[in-house]
Structure formats: C-alpha cells, structure tokens
Amino acid sequence: MKQCIIIGASHAGAQLCVSLRQGGWEGSITLIGDEPDLPYHRPPLSKDFLSGDKAIDEILLRPASVYENANVQMKLGTRVGAIDRIAKTVLTDDGEALAYDKLVLATGARVRHLPVAGVDLDGVYYLRDTTDVRAIKAGVAKGKQAVIIGGGYIGLETAASLRKQGMEVTVLEAMPRILQRVTAPEISEFYKRIHSEEGVQILEGVMASEIKSSGDALSVHTACEQNFDADMVIIGIGVIPNIELAEMAGLDIGNGIEVNSFCQTSDTDIYAAGDVTWHYNPIYERHIRLESVPNATEQAKTVALHINGKPKPYSSLPWFWSDQFDLKLQIAGLSEGYDEIVIRGDIEGSRSFAAFYFKGDQILAVDAVNSPREFMFTKMALTKGQALDKTILADSNADLKSSVL
Ligand SMILES: Cc1cc2nc3c(=O)[nH]c(=O)nc-3n(C[C@H](O)[C@H](O)[C@H](O)COP(=O)(O)OP(=O)(O)OC[C@H]3O[C@@H](n4cnc5c(N)ncnc54)[C@H](O)[C@@H]3O)c2cc1C
C-alpha cells in the first residue's frame, strides 16, 4: 500500500486529508502536527476565540469523525525533525522513522521574534496558536492595560478583541502608519479613526526598544524614550515560513519552499502547500508567498489532484479578510505596485466603503469594508481579467455591473 505523509496539521494539511480521499487515494494517510489540538481555524484566534465568543470545539476545521472516516492516522503533538530523501522517511522527534511514497510539507509559518530585551518576561505574548491565546485569555480583565507591538492586521484584530472585553489598549507601530506593508494610506487612516472611536490608542512611528517588569507590572520602553505601562504585552510583527525541514533536505527555497504549478517541490515526490510556499501566481505573473486560508485550501486541493493523477495547475486569485469591531474587511487581489486608488462610499465619515487599486487602467485589487457586493464583484472581475471604469466605480449610486468595459 502506498503511503502519504503530511507534515503540518492545520488548514492545508487538514484539507489535503479530505481531498486526497475524495479524489480516490487508496493508500495510507498520516497527518503529523506538533500542536496538541485537532486542526482548527486559525483566523478566530485573534477574533472570536480571543474575545471568548467561541470555544475550541466551535473553531475546529472538522470533527474527529471526519478523519476517522477518511482513515487518517493522526499524530498530534509530534514534531518532524528531519527528512531522509534517499530512504524516503521522515524522522519524528520521538525517534520514529516513517516511510513515505508521497510527502507533503504543510508546515506554515511561525511568528517573527522581536529582537529586544524583555520579550521572555511573564505577561509578554506572541499570537499564533491556541496555546498562545489560552495564555493571553487568562490575563484578560476589564480595566487592565494591554500594549500591542505591531499595527498589522493581527495586532489590530487583537486590539479590537481586547477592547471589546473592556481592556485599555495601546498599539505601538514602528512604521509611519499602521498597515503600511499591506494597504494604502487612506485605509490606514480609516482604521486609525475607527480604533480611536472605539477607544484604542494608536501610536505610529514608535519603536519598542525594551520591555521591563517590576512585580506584576510591565513597561514598554521606546526608542524615543517613552514608557507605556502594561499588564500584558502582545507582539504581532509578522511571520516567517517554516522552511527548515525542506532546506535541510536540500529542496529549492525562495521566500518559502519553491513549488511548481502543481505544488511539487524540486523533489517530485515531495509537495508543499499553504503559507510555507513560494509559488508563481499566473494572474499577477510573479512569484509570491501568501499568508491566507483560501490559498492554503486551494493549494492542498492542487496537491491532492496531482497525487491522484488528475493534475490541474494552481491558478487562484489571492483573497483575504480581517474582522475588527463591526468592520468586515474583504480583500481580493494584490494591491502592490498600484498607482491610483478609487474610493466608492464615504471613507471619512462612515464604516462602509470600497477602495479599488489600479495600475494605469488595470484593476489590481479591492479592499471592501462592510461592502460584500463590491468585494464579490471585483473578485469576479479580477478572475475573469475584466477592465473596469474608474468613474463608474467611484459613483456609489451607479450600478457596479455597468463599470465593466
Ligand atoms: C491570529 C491569526 C489571524 C489570522 N487571520 C486570518 C484571516 O482573517 N484570514 C486569512 O485568510 N488568514 C488569516 N490568518 C492566516 C492563516 O491562519 C494562515 O494563512 C493559515 O493558517 C495557513 O495555513 P497552513 O496550513 O499553511 O499553515 P499553519 O496554519 O501555519 O499550520 C502549519 C502547522 O504545521 C506545524 N508544523 C510546522 N513545522 C512542523 C514540524 N516540523 N513538525 C510538525 N508540525 C509542524 C505548525 O505548528 C502548524 O500547526 C491568520 C493567522 C493568524 C495567526
């Protein structure tokens, strides 16, 4: 019997188990993950799971019975330390050597560490998994102070979740504006306004340089000699892909594990899927690494099709979402390289609008806040390669469909 081993039990790994079986794989499937929980939805960690609105059972990707019915052997709480490509085995940290015919690396990403003194103190957290969030939740209490280092989506979502639970929240962003790496200045300004209306203090251009403790109290010091007292500090300054296994095994690496359009690595029996991949996107005609659930799911399906002998090249439009307070942001496409932004709706006074990113006359992406129609419409247009009329998009009374040129 053929054997497929999947390393990484999260969005990509869990999807792959199901898609492999549905696609007709008759061999064994072993899913190895170093976290203790069954695979769960990671996005709620900074949203409903942190705010206490959902328990672990409510964020599981699939119930245990799905893996049982698909005859998946689960090895949770187990870390893979090495791959032997000659023997075609993976070596687990508890000393087992497991043989594979097909191997899939769905090892995702881990948090980027903040290189300052004091990050190991009690009360200082990162936020990537359920263990992190359980520890954070134990310290959440109305009126306590949280300092969040990093004003990206995860930092801002965390700020919103803690604020909703009555904490006093300050966000320190080192760059001149929050969300600088991922969005336009207009959108950063919008989120700053909303957080301020909700009582979150956002400070930009402020670099944390040290965290100190005295008794139970923490204090974040900055490069410009400010001090921020805190009961807890949460660091959210991005992630790095878990490429080390692949690198040690001699696979090709770019800004992630390099894969072809079928998610195969430079070893044809080893695949990769999800946050860890460095892959070519045919829509944007360049290599990218994405940190998004839809990408992890789609790449897992691509791997399953290829392993099952029904190859279909990966070609998906990147999309993403972020929930903060009553705002549902949906993003379709990649805005990098835009030279013009077209706003539909009242970005300065309301809580719903859409921002369309253009390069010349070509639509690149949309950021749609509480505007699902604009999101769906643009996602479709980008997938079909349609051109859109900027003047019509900017007129919120005009029918969106009439913007198609
Ligand atoms: C707080 C938070 C909020 C997010 N919000 C959103 C959102 O709103 N929308 C969105 O689209 N995306 C969001 N994301 C990103 C999304 O969660 C990721 O894109 C997604 O989890 C990627 O799935 P993956 O399976 O590729 O990898 P991961 O989810 O990173 O899982 C990889 C797994 O592999 C394990 N692993 C790694 N190395 C080994 C090893 N050697 N042995 C065994 N196990 C190993 C890891 O511990 C992990 O469990 C969010 C992420 C976080 C942290």
Coordinates of C-alpha atoms and ligand atoms in Angstrom, one line a residue:
M1 CA 0.0 0.0 0.0
K2 CA 1.3 3.5 -0.9
Q3 CA 1.9 5.9 2.0
C4 CA 1.3 9.6 2.1
I5 CA 2.7 11.6 5.0
I6 CA 1.6 15.2 5.6
I7 CA 3.6 17.4 7.9
G8 CA 1.6 20.2 9.5
A9 CA -1.9 19.7 10.8
S10 CA -3.6 23.0 10.0
H11 CA -5.6 24.5 7.1
A12 CA -3.5 23.0 4.3
G13 CA -2.9 19.6 6.0
A14 CA -6.5 19.0 7.1
Q15 CA -7.9 20.0 3.6
L16 CA -5.4 17.6 2.0
C17 CA -6.5 14.6 4.0
V18 CA -10.1 15.1 2.9
S19 CA -9.3 16.0 -0.8
L20 CA -6.9 13.0 -1.1
R21 CA -9.6 10.5 0.0
Q22 CA -12.4 12.2 -2.0
G23 CA -10.1 12.1 -5.1
G24 CA -9.6 8.3 -4.7
W25 CA -6.3 7.9 -2.8
E26 CA -6.4 4.3 -1.5
G27 CA -3.1 4.3 0.3
S28 CA -2.4 5.3 3.9
I29 CA -2.6 9.0 5.1
T30 CA -0.6 10.1 8.1
L31 CA -1.1 13.6 9.4
I32 CA 1.7 14.8 11.7
G33 CA 1.4 18.1 13.6
D34 CA 3.3 19.5 16.6
E35 CA 0.2 21.2 18.1
P36 CA -1.9 19.3 20.6
D37 CA -5.4 20.2 19.2
L38 CA -7.2 18.8 16.3
P39 CA -6.7 21.1 13.3
Y40 CA -8.6 24.3 13.9
H41 CA -9.5 27.6 12.1
R42 CA -6.5 29.9 12.8
P43 CA -8.2 33.3 12.0
P44 CA -10.5 33.2 15.0
L45 CA -7.5 33.2 17.3
S46 CA -7.3 37.0 17.2
K47 CA -11.1 37.3 16.8
D48 CA -13.9 35.2 18.2
F49 CA -11.6 32.7 20.2
L50 CA -9.7 35.6 21.9
S51 CA -12.9 37.5 22.6
G52 CA -14.4 34.4 24.2
D53 CA -17.3 34.2 21.7
K54 CA -16.2 30.8 20.5
A55 CA -14.6 27.8 22.3
I56 CA -12.1 25.4 20.7
D57 CA -14.9 22.9 19.7
E58 CA -16.5 25.7 17.7
I59 CA -13.4 26.5 15.7
L60 CA -12.3 23.0 14.7
L61 CA -11.8 22.7 11.0
R62 CA -13.5 19.3 11.0
P63 CA -14.8 17.0 13.8
A64 CA -12.6 14.0 14.7
S65 CA -15.1 11.7 12.9
V66 CA -14.1 13.1 9.5
Y67 CA -10.5 12.0 10.0
E68 CA -11.6 8.6 11.3
N69 CA -14.0 8.0 8.4
A70 CA -11.2 9.0 5.9
N71 CA -8.9 6.6 7.8
V72 CA -6.3 9.2 8.5
Q73 CA -3.7 8.3 11.1
M74 CA -3.3 11.4 13.3
K75 CA 0.0 12.1 15.1
L76 CA -0.7 15.3 17.0
G77 CA 1.8 16.8 19.4
T78 CA 4.6 15.3 17.3
R79 CA 7.3 17.2 15.6
V80 CA 9.2 16.1 12.5
G81 CA 12.9 16.8 12.9
A82 CA 14.3 15.6 9.5
I83 CA 13.5 14.2 6.1
D84 CA 15.7 11.5 4.6
R85 CA 15.1 11.7 0.8
I86 CA 17.2 8.7 -0.1
A87 CA 15.5 6.3 2.4
K88 CA 12.2 8.2 1.8
T89 CA 11.4 8.5 5.5
V90 CA 10.6 11.3 7.9
L91 CA 12.1 11.2 11.4
T92 CA 10.0 12.3 14.3
D93 CA 11.3 13.9 17.5
D94 CA 10.1 10.8 19.4
G95 CA 12.5 8.7 17.4
E96 CA 10.2 7.1 14.8
A97 CA 11.2 6.8 11.1
L98 CA 8.1 6.8 9.0
A99 CA 8.3 5.7 5.3
Y100 CA 6.5 7.7 2.6
D101 CA 5.8 7.4 -1.1
K102 CA 4.4 11.0 -1.3
L103 CA 5.3 13.6 1.3
V104 CA 3.6 17.0 1.8
L105 CA 5.1 19.9 3.7
A106 CA 2.3 22.0 5.1
T107 CA 4.5 23.5 7.8
G108 CA 3.1 27.0 7.6
A109 CA 4.7 29.9 9.3
R110 CA 5.8 31.0 12.8
V111 CA 5.9 34.3 14.5
R112 CA 8.8 36.7 13.9
H113 CA 10.5 37.4 17.2
L114 CA 11.1 41.0 18.4
P115 CA 14.8 41.5 19.0
V116 CA 14.6 43.5 22.2
A117 CA 15.3 42.7 25.9
G118 CA 12.3 41.6 28.0
V119 CA 10.4 39.6 25.4
D120 CA 10.7 36.5 27.6
L121 CA 9.0 38.1 30.6
D122 CA 5.8 36.7 32.1
G123 CA 2.9 38.6 30.5
V124 CA 4.6 39.1 27.1
Y125 CA 3.0 37.0 24.4
Y126 CA 3.0 36.3 20.6
L127 CA -0.2 35.1 18.9
R128 CA 0.0 32.2 16.5
D129 CA -1.7 29.2 18.1
T130 CA -4.2 28.1 20.7
T131 CA -1.6 27.8 23.4
D132 CA -0.7 31.5 23.0
V133 CA -4.3 32.6 23.1
R134 CA -5.2 30.4 26.1
A135 CA -2.4 32.1 28.0
I136 CA -3.4 35.6 26.8
K137 CA -7.1 34.9 27.8
A138 CA -6.1 34.0 31.3
G139 CA -4.8 37.6 31.8
V140 CA -7.7 39.5 30.2
A141 CA -9.7 41.6 32.6
K142 CA -11.8 44.7 32.3
G143 CA -9.8 47.9 33.0
K144 CA -6.4 46.2 32.7
Q145 CA -3.9 47.6 30.2
A146 CA -2.6 45.9 27.1
V147 CA 0.2 47.2 24.9
I148 CA 0.3 45.7 21.4
I149 CA 3.5 45.9 19.5
G150 CA 2.7 45.9 15.8
G151 CA -0.1 47.5 13.9
G152 CA -0.7 44.9 11.2
Y153 CA -4.0 43.0 10.8
I154 CA -3.3 40.6 13.7
G155 CA -2.2 43.4 16.0
L156 CA -5.3 45.4 15.2
E157 CA -7.7 42.5 15.4
T158 CA -6.2 41.6 18.8
A159 CA -6.6 45.3 19.9
A160 CA -10.3 45.1 18.9
S161 CA -10.9 41.8 20.7
L162 CA -9.3 43.0 23.9
R163 CA -11.0 46.4 23.8
K164 CA -14.4 44.6 23.4
Q165 CA -13.6 42.9 26.7
G166 CA -13.1 46.3 28.4
M167 CA -9.3 46.5 28.4
E168 CA -7.4 49.7 27.9
V169 CA -5.4 49.1 24.7
T170 CA -2.5 50.9 23.1
V171 CA -1.0 49.9 19.8
L172 CA 2.6 50.8 19.0
E173 CA 3.5 50.8 15.3
A174 CA 7.2 51.3 14.3
M175 CA 6.4 52.4 10.7
P176 CA 5.0 55.9 10.0
R177 CA 1.5 54.3 9.7
I178 CA -0.4 51.2 10.7
L179 CA -1.0 48.5 7.9
Q180 CA 1.8 50.2 5.9
R181 CA 3.0 47.0 4.3
V182 CA -0.4 45.9 3.1
T183 CA -2.6 48.8 2.3
A184 CA -3.0 52.4 1.1
P185 CA -2.6 55.4 3.4
E186 CA -6.4 56.1 3.1
I187 CA -7.2 52.7 4.6
S188 CA -4.6 53.1 7.4
E189 CA -6.2 56.4 8.2
F190 CA -9.7 54.8 8.2
Y191 CA -8.6 52.1 10.6
K192 CA -6.9 54.6 12.9
R193 CA -10.1 56.6 13.1
I194 CA -12.3 53.6 13.9
H195 CA -9.9 52.4 16.6
S196 CA -9.8 55.8 18.1
E197 CA -13.6 56.0 18.1
E198 CA -13.7 52.6 19.9
G199 CA -11.2 53.8 22.5
V200 CA -8.0 52.2 21.3
Q201 CA -4.9 54.4 21.3
I202 CA -2.7 54.0 18.2
L203 CA 0.7 55.5 18.1
E204 CA 2.7 55.4 14.9
G205 CA 6.4 55.8 14.2
V206 CA 7.1 54.4 17.7
M207 CA 9.7 51.7 18.0
A208 CA 9.6 49.4 21.1
S209 CA 13.2 49.1 22.4
E210 CA 12.8 47.1 25.7
I211 CA 10.2 45.5 27.9
K212 CA 10.8 45.7 31.7
S213 CA 9.0 44.3 34.7
S214 CA 8.5 45.4 38.2
G215 CA 6.4 43.0 40.3
D216 CA 3.3 42.1 38.2
A217 CA 3.6 45.3 36.1
L218 CA 5.2 45.6 32.7
S219 CA 6.5 48.6 30.9
V220 CA 7.3 49.0 27.3
H221 CA 10.2 51.4 26.6
T222 CA 10.6 53.0 23.2
A223 CA 13.5 54.3 21.1
C224 CA 12.2 57.9 21.7
E225 CA 12.4 57.4 25.5
Q226 CA 8.6 57.0 26.1
N227 CA 7.3 54.4 28.6
F228 CA 4.0 52.5 28.3
D229 CA 2.7 50.6 31.4
A230 CA 1.0 47.3 30.7
D231 CA -0.5 44.3 32.4
M232 CA 0.1 42.4 29.2
V233 CA 2.2 42.9 26.1
I234 CA 1.3 41.2 22.8
I235 CA 3.8 41.2 19.9
G236 CA 2.5 40.9 16.4
I237 CA 5.2 41.9 13.9
G238 CA 4.7 39.3 11.2
V239 CA 5.7 35.7 10.5
I240 CA 8.4 33.7 8.8
P241 CA 7.9 30.5 6.8
N242 CA 8.9 27.2 8.3
I243 CA 11.3 26.2 5.6
E244 CA 14.0 24.5 7.7
L245 CA 13.0 20.8 7.1
A246 CA 12.9 21.5 3.3
E247 CA 16.2 23.4 3.4
M248 CA 17.9 20.6 5.4
A249 CA 16.6 18.1 2.8
G250 CA 18.2 20.1 0.0
L251 CA 14.9 21.3 -1.7
D252 CA 14.9 24.6 -3.6
I253 CA 14.0 27.6 -1.4
G254 CA 13.0 31.1 -2.4
N255 CA 11.0 33.2 0.1
G256 CA 9.4 29.9 1.1
I257 CA 9.6 26.4 -0.3
E258 CA 9.7 26.7 -4.0
V259 CA 6.9 24.8 -5.8
N260 CA 5.7 24.5 -9.4
S261 CA 2.1 25.0 -10.6
F262 CA 1.2 21.6 -9.1
C263 CA 2.7 22.4 -5.8
Q264 CA 5.6 20.0 -6.3
T265 CA 8.9 20.9 -4.8
S266 CA 12.2 20.3 -6.6
D267 CA 11.8 16.6 -5.5
T268 CA 8.8 15.3 -7.5
D269 CA 7.6 13.1 -4.6
I270 CA 7.6 16.0 -2.2
Y271 CA 4.9 18.7 -2.3
A272 CA 4.2 21.8 -0.3
A273 CA 1.1 23.8 0.4
G274 CA -0.1 26.9 2.3
D275 CA 1.8 29.7 4.0
V276 CA 5.1 28.0 3.5
T277 CA 5.2 28.0 -0.3
W278 CA 7.0 30.3 -2.7
H279 CA 4.8 29.9 -5.8
Y280 CA 4.1 31.5 -9.2
N281 CA 0.8 33.3 -9.5
P282 CA -0.3 33.4 -13.1
I283 CA -2.8 36.2 -12.6
Y284 CA -0.1 38.6 -11.3
E285 CA 2.7 36.9 -13.3
R286 CA 5.2 36.8 -10.4
H287 CA 6.3 34.6 -7.5
I288 CA 4.6 35.2 -4.2
R289 CA 4.2 33.8 -0.7
L290 CA 0.7 34.2 0.7
E291 CA -0.5 34.1 4.3
S292 CA -4.1 33.3 3.7
V293 CA -6.6 30.5 4.4
P294 CA -8.0 30.4 0.9
N295 CA -4.5 29.9 -0.6
A296 CA -3.8 27.0 1.9
T297 CA -7.0 25.3 1.0
E298 CA -6.6 25.8 -2.8
Q299 CA -3.0 24.6 -2.8
A300 CA -4.0 21.5 -0.8
K301 CA -6.6 20.7 -3.4
T302 CA -4.0 21.1 -6.1
V303 CA -1.7 18.7 -4.4
A304 CA -4.5 16.1 -4.0
L305 CA -5.4 16.3 -7.6
H306 CA -1.8 15.8 -8.7
I307 CA -1.1 12.9 -6.3
N308 CA -4.4 11.3 -7.6
G309 CA -3.3 11.6 -11.2
K310 CA -5.7 14.3 -12.2
P311 CA -3.3 17.3 -12.4
K312 CA -4.8 20.8 -12.6
P313 CA -2.4 23.8 -12.3
Y314 CA -3.0 26.1 -9.4
S315 CA -4.4 29.5 -10.5
S316 CA -6.3 31.3 -7.8
L317 CA -6.9 34.9 -7.1
P318 CA -5.4 35.8 -3.7
W319 CA -8.1 36.9 -1.2
F320 CA -8.2 37.5 2.5
W321 CA -10.3 39.1 5.2
S322 CA -10.0 40.8 8.6
D323 CA -12.6 41.4 11.3
Q324 CA -12.3 44.3 13.7
F325 CA -15.2 45.6 15.8
D326 CA -18.2 45.8 13.5
L327 CA -16.0 46.0 10.4
K328 CA -15.6 43.1 7.9
L329 CA -12.8 43.9 5.5
Q330 CA -12.6 41.6 2.5
I331 CA -9.6 41.9 0.2
A332 CA -9.4 40.5 -3.3
G333 CA -6.2 40.6 -5.3
L334 CA -2.8 42.1 -4.6
S335 CA -2.5 45.9 -4.5
E336 CA 1.3 46.1 -4.6
G337 CA 2.5 48.3 -7.4
Y338 CA -0.7 50.4 -7.7
D339 CA -0.5 54.0 -8.8
E340 CA -4.1 55.1 -8.2
I341 CA -6.8 54.3 -5.7
V342 CA -10.6 54.9 -6.4
I343 CA -12.9 55.1 -3.4
R344 CA -16.6 54.2 -3.6
G345 CA -18.6 55.4 -0.5
D346 CA -17.7 57.6 2.4
I347 CA -14.4 56.5 3.8
E348 CA -14.0 59.6 6.1
G349 CA -17.4 59.5 7.8
S350 CA -18.9 56.1 7.6
R351 CA -18.0 52.4 8.3
S352 CA -18.5 51.0 4.8
F353 CA -16.7 51.7 1.6
A354 CA -14.6 50.0 -1.1
A355 CA -11.2 51.0 -2.3
F356 CA -10.2 49.9 -5.8
Y357 CA -6.5 49.8 -6.6
F358 CA -5.4 50.5 -10.2
K359 CA -2.1 50.4 -12.1
G360 CA -2.8 52.6 -15.1
D361 CA -6.1 51.3 -16.4
Q362 CA -5.7 47.8 -14.9
I363 CA -7.6 46.9 -11.8
L364 CA -5.3 45.1 -9.3
A365 CA -7.3 44.7 -6.1
V366 CA -10.1 45.8 -3.9
D367 CA -10.3 46.5 -0.1
A368 CA -14.0 46.3 0.7
V369 CA -15.2 47.2 4.2
N370 CA -18.7 46.1 5.1
S371 CA -19.3 46.0 1.3
P372 CA -19.7 42.4 0.3
R373 CA -21.2 43.2 -3.1
E374 CA -18.2 45.3 -4.1
F375 CA -15.9 42.5 -2.9
M376 CA -17.7 39.7 -4.9
F377 CA -18.0 41.9 -8.0
T378 CA -14.3 42.8 -8.1
K379 CA -13.2 39.3 -7.2
M380 CA -15.1 38.0 -10.2
A381 CA -13.8 40.8 -12.5
L382 CA -10.2 40.1 -11.5
T383 CA -10.6 36.4 -12.0
K384 CA -12.1 37.0 -15.5
G385 CA -9.5 39.6 -16.3
Q386 CA -12.1 42.3 -16.9
A387 CA -11.3 46.0 -17.2
L388 CA -13.4 48.4 -15.1
D389 CA -14.4 52.0 -15.5
K390 CA -13.0 54.2 -12.6
T391 CA -15.6 56.9 -12.9
I392 CA -18.5 54.5 -12.5
L393 CA -16.8 52.6 -9.6
A394 CA -16.3 56.0 -7.8
D395 CA -20.1 56.7 -8.1
S396 CA -21.8 54.8 -5.3
N397 CA -25.2 55.4 -7.0
A398 CA -24.1 53.8 -10.2
D399 CA -24.7 50.1 -10.9
L400 CA -21.4 48.2 -10.4
K401 CA -22.1 46.0 -13.4
S402 CA -22.1 49.0 -15.7
S403 CA -18.4 49.6 -14.8
V404 CA -17.4 46.6 -16.9
L405 CA -15.7 47.9 -20.1
Ligands
LIG1 C1 -4.2 35.3 14.6 C2 -4.3 35.0 13.1 C3 -5.3 35.5 12.4 C4 -5.4 35.3 11.0 N1 -6.5 35.8 10.3 C5 -6.6 35.4 9.0 C6 -7.8 35.9 8.3 O1 -8.6 36.6 8.8 N2 -7.9 35.4 7.0 C7 -7.0 34.6 6.4 O2 -7.2 34.3 5.3 N3 -5.9 34.2 7.1 C8 -5.7 34.6 8.4 N4 -4.6 34.2 9.1 C9 -3.6 33.4 8.3 C10 -4.0 32.0 8.3 O3 -4.3 31.5 9.5 C11 -2.9 31.2 7.6 O4 -2.8 31.6 6.3 C12 -3.2 29.7 7.6 O5 -3.2 29.2 8.9 C13 -2.1 28.9 6.8 O6 -2.4 27.5 7.0 P1 -1.2 26.5 6.8 O7 -1.8 25.1 6.9 O8 -0.4 26.8 5.5 O9 -0.1 26.7 7.9 P2 -0.3 26.9 9.5 O10 -1.7 27.3 9.9 O11 0.8 27.8 9.9 O12 0.0 25.5 10.1 C14 1.2 24.8 10.0 C15 1.2 23.8 11.1 O13 2.4 23.0 10.9 C16 3.0 22.8 12.2 N5 4.4 22.4 12.0 C17 5.4 23.2 11.5 N6 6.6 22.6 11.4 C18 6.3 21.3 11.9 C19 7.1 20.1 12.0 N7 8.4 20.1 11.7 N8 6.5 19.0 12.5 C20 5.2 19.0 12.9 N9 4.4 20.1 12.7 C21 4.9 21.2 12.2 C22 2.8 24.1 12.8 O14 2.9 24.1 14.2 C23 1.3 24.4 12.5 O15 0.4 23.7 13.3 C24 -4.4 34.4 10.4 C25 -3.4 33.9 11.1 C26 -3.3 34.2 12.5 C27 -2.1 33.6 13.3

